[in-house]
mmCIF file of N, CA and C in Angstrom:
data_model
loop_
_atom_site.group_PDB
_atom_site.id
_atom_site.type_symbol
_atom_site.label_atom_id
_atom_site.label_comp_id
_atom_site.label_asym_id
_atom_site.label_seq_id
_atom_site.Cartn_x
_atom_site.Cartn_y
_atom_site.Cartn_z
ATOM 1 N N MET A 1 -36.283 -55.189 6.934
ATOM 2 C CA MET A 1 -35.754 -55.520 5.543
ATOM 3 C C MET A 1 -34.679 -54.323 5.564
ATOM 4 N N LYS A 2 -34.836 -53.533 5.618
ATOM 5 C CA LYS A 2 -33.975 -52.222 5.921
ATOM 6 C C LYS A 2 -32.636 -52.657 6.800
ATOM 7 N N VAL A 3 -32.715 -53.270 7.883
ATOM 8 C CA VAL A 3 -31.573 -53.337 8.768
ATOM 9 C C VAL A 3 -30.890 -54.612 7.834
ATOM 10 N N PHE A 4 -31.217 -55.597 7.044
ATOM 11 C CA PHE A 4 -30.618 -56.496 6.114
ATOM 12 C C PHE A 4 -29.851 -55.630 4.994
ATOM 13 N N ILE A 5 -30.949 -54.691 4.484
ATOM 14 C CA ILE A 5 -30.274 -54.535 3.430
ATOM 15 C C ILE A 5 -28.653 -53.312 3.773
ATOM 16 N N ASP A 6 -28.824 -52.321 5.172
ATOM 17 C CA ASP A 6 -27.924 -51.835 5.604
ATOM 18 C C ASP A 6 -26.597 -52.859 5.939
ATOM 19 N N HIS A 7 -27.187 -53.939 6.213
ATOM 20 C CA HIS A 7 -25.818 -54.721 7.063
ATOM 21 C C HIS A 7 -25.273 -55.386 5.781
ATOM 22 N N ALA A 8 -25.986 -55.644 4.710
ATOM 23 C CA ALA A 8 -25.476 -56.190 3.219
ATOM 24 C C ALA A 8 -24.584 -55.046 2.491
ATOM 25 N N ILE A 9 -25.091 -53.778 2.707
ATOM 26 C CA ILE A 9 -23.938 -52.829 2.352
ATOM 27 C C ILE A 9 -22.691 -52.482 2.660
ATOM 28 N N GLU A 10 -22.948 -52.788 3.947
ATOM 29 C CA GLU A 10 -21.669 -52.527 5.211
ATOM 30 C C GLU A 10 -20.647 -53.665 4.751
ATOM 31 N N GLU A 11 -21.665 -54.851 4.917
ATOM 32 C CA GLU A 11 -20.658 -56.448 4.594
ATOM 33 C C GLU A 11 -19.799 -56.207 3.053
ATOM 34 N N ILE A 12 -20.500 -55.951 1.770
ATOM 35 C CA ILE A 12 -20.179 -55.507 0.637
ATOM 36 C C ILE A 12 -18.992 -54.996 0.703
ATOM 37 N N ARG A 13 -19.088 -53.580 0.936
ATOM 38 C CA ARG A 13 -17.852 -52.518 1.291
ATOM 39 C C ARG A 13 -16.889 -53.145 2.150
ATOM 40 N N GLU A 14 -16.939 -53.675 2.883
ATOM 41 C CA GLU A 14 -15.699 -54.364 3.591
ATOM 42 C C GLU A 14 -14.895 -55.471 2.807
ATOM 43 N N VAL A 15 -15.886 -56.539 2.217
ATOM 44 C CA VAL A 15 -15.154 -57.488 1.416
ATOM 45 C C VAL A 15 -14.484 -56.633 0.298
ATOM 46 N N VAL A 16 -15.349 -56.151 -0.301
ATOM 47 C CA VAL A 16 -14.645 -55.413 -1.778
ATOM 48 C C VAL A 16 -13.632 -54.404 -1.459
ATOM 49 N N GLY A 17 -13.686 -53.506 -0.542
ATOM 50 C CA GLY A 17 -12.161 -52.454 -0.500
ATOM 51 C C GLY A 17 -12.482 -51.446 -1.394
ATOM 52 N N ASN A 18 -11.278 -51.253 -1.898
ATOM 53 C CA ASN A 18 -11.332 -50.553 -3.253
ATOM 54 C C ASN A 18 -11.230 -51.146 -4.679
ATOM 55 N N ASP A 19 -11.116 -52.571 -4.420
ATOM 56 C CA ASP A 19 -11.240 -53.318 -5.505
ATOM 57 C C ASP A 19 -12.345 -53.315 -6.707
ATOM 58 N N ARG A 20 -12.465 -54.037 -7.629
ATOM 59 C CA ARG A 20 -13.912 -53.760 -8.456
ATOM 60 C C ARG A 20 -14.217 -54.962 -8.625
ATOM 61 N N VAL A 21 -15.779 -55.078 -8.878
ATOM 62 C CA VAL A 21 -16.250 -56.538 -9.072
ATOM 63 C C VAL A 21 -17.053 -56.379 -10.670
ATOM 64 N N ILE A 22 -17.125 -57.671 -10.972
ATOM 65 C CA ILE A 22 -17.569 -57.926 -12.302
ATOM 66 C C ILE A 22 -19.134 -58.935 -11.938
ATOM 67 N N LEU A 23 -20.391 -58.624 -12.140
ATOM 68 C CA LEU A 23 -21.079 -59.354 -12.230
ATOM 69 C C LEU A 23 -21.802 -59.996 -13.316
ATOM 70 N N GLY A 24 -22.008 -61.012 -13.325
ATOM 71 C CA GLY A 24 -22.985 -61.542 -14.460
ATOM 72 C C GLY A 24 -24.401 -61.561 -14.417
ATOM 73 N N LEU A 25 -24.925 -60.593 -15.105
ATOM 74 C CA LEU A 25 -26.299 -60.078 -15.001
ATOM 75 C C LEU A 25 -27.363 -61.102 -16.034
ATOM 76 N N SER A 26 -28.108 -62.032 -15.448
ATOM 77 C CA SER A 26 -29.184 -62.378 -16.619
ATOM 78 C C SER A 26 -30.387 -61.846 -16.766
ATOM 79 N N GLY A 27 -30.825 -60.876 -15.741
ATOM 80 C CA GLY A 27 -32.201 -60.584 -15.986
ATOM 81 C C GLY A 27 -32.804 -60.992 -15.031
ATOM 82 N N GLY A 28 -32.934 -62.277 -14.700
ATOM 83 C CA GLY A 28 -33.985 -62.683 -13.292
ATOM 84 C C GLY A 28 -33.706 -61.852 -12.075
ATOM 85 N N VAL A 29 -34.782 -62.237 -11.465
ATOM 86 C CA VAL A 29 -34.914 -61.622 -10.372
ATOM 87 C C VAL A 29 -33.484 -61.641 -9.237
ATOM 88 N N ASP A 30 -32.870 -62.794 -9.217
ATOM 89 C CA ASP A 30 -31.518 -62.841 -8.432
ATOM 90 C C ASP A 30 -30.560 -62.022 -8.901
ATOM 91 N N SER A 31 -30.242 -61.889 -9.854
ATOM 92 C CA SER A 31 -29.036 -61.382 -10.234
ATOM 93 C C SER A 31 -29.439 -59.865 -10.358
ATOM 94 N N SER A 32 -30.469 -59.553 -10.677
ATOM 95 C CA SER A 32 -30.976 -58.190 -10.697
ATOM 96 C C SER A 32 -31.004 -57.473 -9.279
ATOM 97 N N VAL A 33 -31.368 -58.465 -8.273
ATOM 98 C CA VAL A 33 -31.481 -57.807 -6.913
ATOM 99 C C VAL A 33 -30.143 -57.522 -6.658
ATOM 100 N N VAL A 34 -29.195 -58.588 -6.809
ATOM 101 C CA VAL A 34 -27.777 -58.409 -6.287
ATOM 102 C C VAL A 34 -27.141 -57.330 -7.071
ATOM 103 N N ALA A 35 -27.512 -57.078 -8.438
ATOM 104 C CA ALA A 35 -26.813 -55.955 -9.071
ATOM 105 C C ALA A 35 -26.972 -54.789 -8.315
ATOM 106 N N ALA A 36 -28.430 -54.642 -7.899
ATOM 107 C CA ALA A 36 -28.872 -53.486 -7.210
ATOM 108 C C ALA A 36 -28.150 -53.198 -5.928
ATOM 109 N N LEU A 37 -28.091 -54.166 -5.056
ATOM 110 C CA LEU A 37 -27.508 -53.975 -3.793
ATOM 111 C C LEU A 37 -26.038 -53.625 -4.177
ATOM 112 N N ILE A 38 -25.381 -54.973 -4.755
ATOM 113 C CA ILE A 38 -23.969 -54.145 -5.195
ATOM 114 C C ILE A 38 -23.909 -52.819 -5.503
ATOM 115 N N HIS A 39 -24.127 -52.536 -6.409
ATOM 116 C CA HIS A 39 -24.175 -51.259 -6.896
ATOM 117 C C HIS A 39 -24.676 -49.869 -5.798
ATOM 118 N N LYS A 40 -25.431 -50.140 -5.279
ATOM 119 C CA LYS A 40 -25.871 -49.402 -4.300
ATOM 120 C C LYS A 40 -24.493 -49.335 -3.184
ATOM 121 N N ALA A 41 -23.900 -50.409 -2.921
ATOM 122 C CA ALA A 41 -22.816 -50.467 -2.077
ATOM 123 C C ALA A 41 -21.362 -49.816 -2.502
ATOM 124 N N ILE A 42 -21.333 -50.050 -3.681
ATOM 125 C CA ILE A 42 -19.855 -49.773 -4.211
ATOM 126 C C ILE A 42 -19.984 -49.080 -5.600
ATOM 127 N N GLY A 43 -21.270 -48.486 -5.941
ATOM 128 C CA GLY A 43 -21.041 -47.562 -7.361
ATOM 129 C C GLY A 43 -20.567 -48.041 -8.220
ATOM 130 N N ASP A 44 -19.539 -47.212 -9.217
ATOM 131 C CA ASP A 44 -18.880 -47.335 -10.104
ATOM 132 C C ASP A 44 -17.818 -48.597 -10.206
ATOM 133 N N GLN A 45 -17.810 -49.040 -9.053
ATOM 134 C CA GLN A 45 -16.580 -50.185 -8.867
ATOM 135 C C GLN A 45 -17.152 -51.442 -9.441
ATOM 136 N N LEU A 46 -18.547 -51.461 -9.752
ATOM 137 C CA LEU A 46 -19.065 -52.529 -10.442
ATOM 138 C C LEU A 46 -19.598 -52.513 -12.078
ATOM 139 N N THR A 47 -19.035 -53.749 -12.470
ATOM 140 C CA THR A 47 -19.330 -53.663 -13.669
ATOM 141 C C THR A 47 -20.121 -55.063 -13.605
ATOM 142 N N CYS A 48 -21.259 -54.825 -14.457
ATOM 143 C CA CYS A 48 -22.300 -55.758 -14.921
ATOM 144 C C CYS A 48 -22.213 -56.350 -16.392
ATOM 145 N N VAL A 49 -22.096 -57.505 -16.486
ATOM 146 C CA VAL A 49 -22.159 -58.149 -17.760
ATOM 147 C C VAL A 49 -23.439 -59.011 -18.072
ATOM 148 N N PHE A 50 -24.010 -58.308 -18.829
ATOM 149 C CA PHE A 50 -25.375 -58.556 -19.221
ATOM 150 C C PHE A 50 -25.271 -60.195 -19.970
ATOM 151 N N VAL A 51 -26.014 -60.862 -19.696
ATOM 152 C CA VAL A 51 -25.600 -62.371 -20.420
ATOM 153 C C VAL A 51 -27.428 -63.101 -20.705
ATOM 154 N N ASN A 52 -27.597 -62.934 -22.035
ATOM 155 C CA ASN A 52 -29.024 -63.306 -22.463
ATOM 156 C C ASN A 52 -28.851 -64.851 -22.484
ATOM 157 N N ASN A 53 -29.408 -65.503 -21.541
ATOM 158 C CA ASN A 53 -29.488 -66.877 -21.522
ATOM 159 C C ASN A 53 -30.411 -67.521 -22.290
ATOM 160 N N GLY A 54 -31.243 -66.715 -23.084
ATOM 161 C CA GLY A 54 -32.269 -67.520 -23.392
ATOM 162 C C GLY A 54 -33.555 -67.893 -22.877
ATOM 163 N N LEU A 55 -33.664 -67.477 -21.638
ATOM 164 C CA LEU A 55 -34.824 -68.027 -20.453
ATOM 165 C C LEU A 55 -35.812 -66.680 -20.231
ATOM 166 N N LEU A 56 -35.640 -65.425 -20.816
ATOM 167 C CA LEU A 56 -36.396 -64.183 -20.669
ATOM 168 C C LEU A 56 -37.469 -64.189 -21.678
ATOM 169 N N ARG A 57 -38.295 -63.593 -21.280
ATOM 170 C CA ARG A 57 -39.400 -63.298 -22.316
ATOM 171 C C ARG A 57 -38.882 -62.151 -23.355
ATOM 172 N N GLU A 58 -39.642 -62.602 -24.404
ATOM 173 C CA GLU A 58 -39.129 -61.869 -25.716
ATOM 174 C C GLU A 58 -38.642 -60.268 -25.345
ATOM 175 N N VAL A 59 -39.665 -59.689 -24.710
ATOM 176 C CA VAL A 59 -39.136 -58.341 -24.088
ATOM 177 C C VAL A 59 -38.036 -58.443 -22.902
ATOM 178 N N GLY A 60 -38.072 -59.301 -22.342
ATOM 179 C CA GLY A 60 -37.181 -59.314 -20.861
ATOM 180 C C GLY A 60 -35.667 -58.416 -21.259
ATOM 181 N N SER A 61 -35.276 -59.469 -21.948
ATOM 182 C CA SER A 61 -33.746 -58.983 -22.275
ATOM 183 C C SER A 61 -33.354 -57.398 -22.792
ATOM 184 N N GLY A 62 -34.053 -56.855 -23.538
ATOM 185 C CA GLY A 62 -34.066 -55.369 -23.886
ATOM 186 C C GLY A 62 -34.640 -54.344 -22.706
ATOM 187 N N ARG A 63 -35.650 -55.009 -21.451
ATOM 188 C CA ARG A 63 -35.966 -54.527 -20.699
ATOM 189 C C ARG A 63 -34.671 -54.500 -19.659
ATOM 190 N N CYS A 64 -34.217 -55.459 -19.027
ATOM 191 C CA CYS A 64 -33.277 -55.775 -18.154
ATOM 192 C C CYS A 64 -31.988 -54.387 -18.761
ATOM 193 N N ALA A 65 -31.581 -55.042 -20.069
ATOM 194 C CA ALA A 65 -30.538 -53.990 -20.673
ATOM 195 C C ALA A 65 -31.047 -52.193 -20.278
ATOM 196 N N ALA A 66 -32.073 -52.059 -20.547
ATOM 197 C CA ALA A 66 -32.503 -50.918 -20.414
ATOM 198 C C ALA A 66 -32.584 -50.319 -19.137
ATOM 199 N N ASP A 67 -32.908 -51.234 -18.204
ATOM 200 C CA ASP A 67 -33.261 -50.679 -16.820
ATOM 201 C C ASP A 67 -31.819 -50.390 -16.204
ATOM 202 N N PHE A 68 -30.951 -51.258 -16.409
ATOM 203 C CA PHE A 68 -29.546 -50.993 -15.903
ATOM 204 C C PHE A 68 -28.887 -50.082 -16.417
ATOM 205 N N ARG A 69 -29.083 -49.782 -17.758
ATOM 206 C CA ARG A 69 -28.303 -48.812 -18.422
ATOM 207 C C ARG A 69 -28.416 -47.742 -17.915
ATOM 208 N N GLN A 70 -29.677 -47.617 -17.283
ATOM 209 C CA GLN A 70 -30.137 -45.960 -16.443
ATOM 210 C C GLN A 70 -28.909 -45.832 -15.045
ATOM 211 N N GLU A 71 -28.681 -46.654 -14.606
ATOM 212 C CA GLU A 71 -27.432 -46.876 -13.439
ATOM 213 C C GLU A 71 -26.411 -46.513 -14.083
ATOM 214 N N PRO A 72 -25.496 -45.839 -12.891
ATOM 215 C CA PRO A 72 -24.379 -45.406 -13.429
ATOM 216 C C PRO A 72 -22.980 -46.770 -13.648
ATOM 217 N N ALA A 73 -23.416 -47.496 -13.377
ATOM 218 C CA ALA A 73 -22.531 -48.514 -13.241
ATOM 219 C C ALA A 73 -22.181 -48.693 -14.626
ATOM 220 N N HIS A 74 -20.541 -49.450 -14.633
ATOM 221 C CA HIS A 74 -20.331 -49.871 -16.088
ATOM 222 C C HIS A 74 -21.038 -50.853 -16.490
ATOM 223 N N GLN A 75 -21.468 -50.977 -17.797
ATOM 224 C CA GLN A 75 -21.859 -52.268 -18.633
ATOM 225 C C GLN A 75 -21.293 -52.824 -19.479
ATOM 226 N N VAL A 76 -21.069 -54.056 -19.639
ATOM 227 C CA VAL A 76 -20.833 -54.620 -21.282
ATOM 228 C C VAL A 76 -22.009 -55.814 -21.439
ATOM 229 N N ALA A 77 -22.538 -55.170 -22.591
ATOM 230 C CA ALA A 77 -23.469 -56.299 -22.971
ATOM 231 C C ALA A 77 -22.950 -57.522 -24.134
ATOM 232 N N LEU A 78 -23.149 -58.753 -24.243
ATOM 233 C CA LEU A 78 -22.273 -59.962 -24.668
ATOM 234 C C LEU A 78 -23.468 -60.191 -25.889
#
């Protein structure tokens, strides 16, 4: 798994370069893993936009926002 993560981080850095990335974060497993991986690769070049699509459990949206608020990445909550 570490080899995959290291390869993915390298590839993300090559593709993004000095640009910025906006990521729609739903709080599900897929977008959360992608957000964590991209953040590990490019840090504050990432802006996560949390979109509450209404499919999370009652505490899910608050938990997701709180979890990603701890990261130094930029955030916009809609």
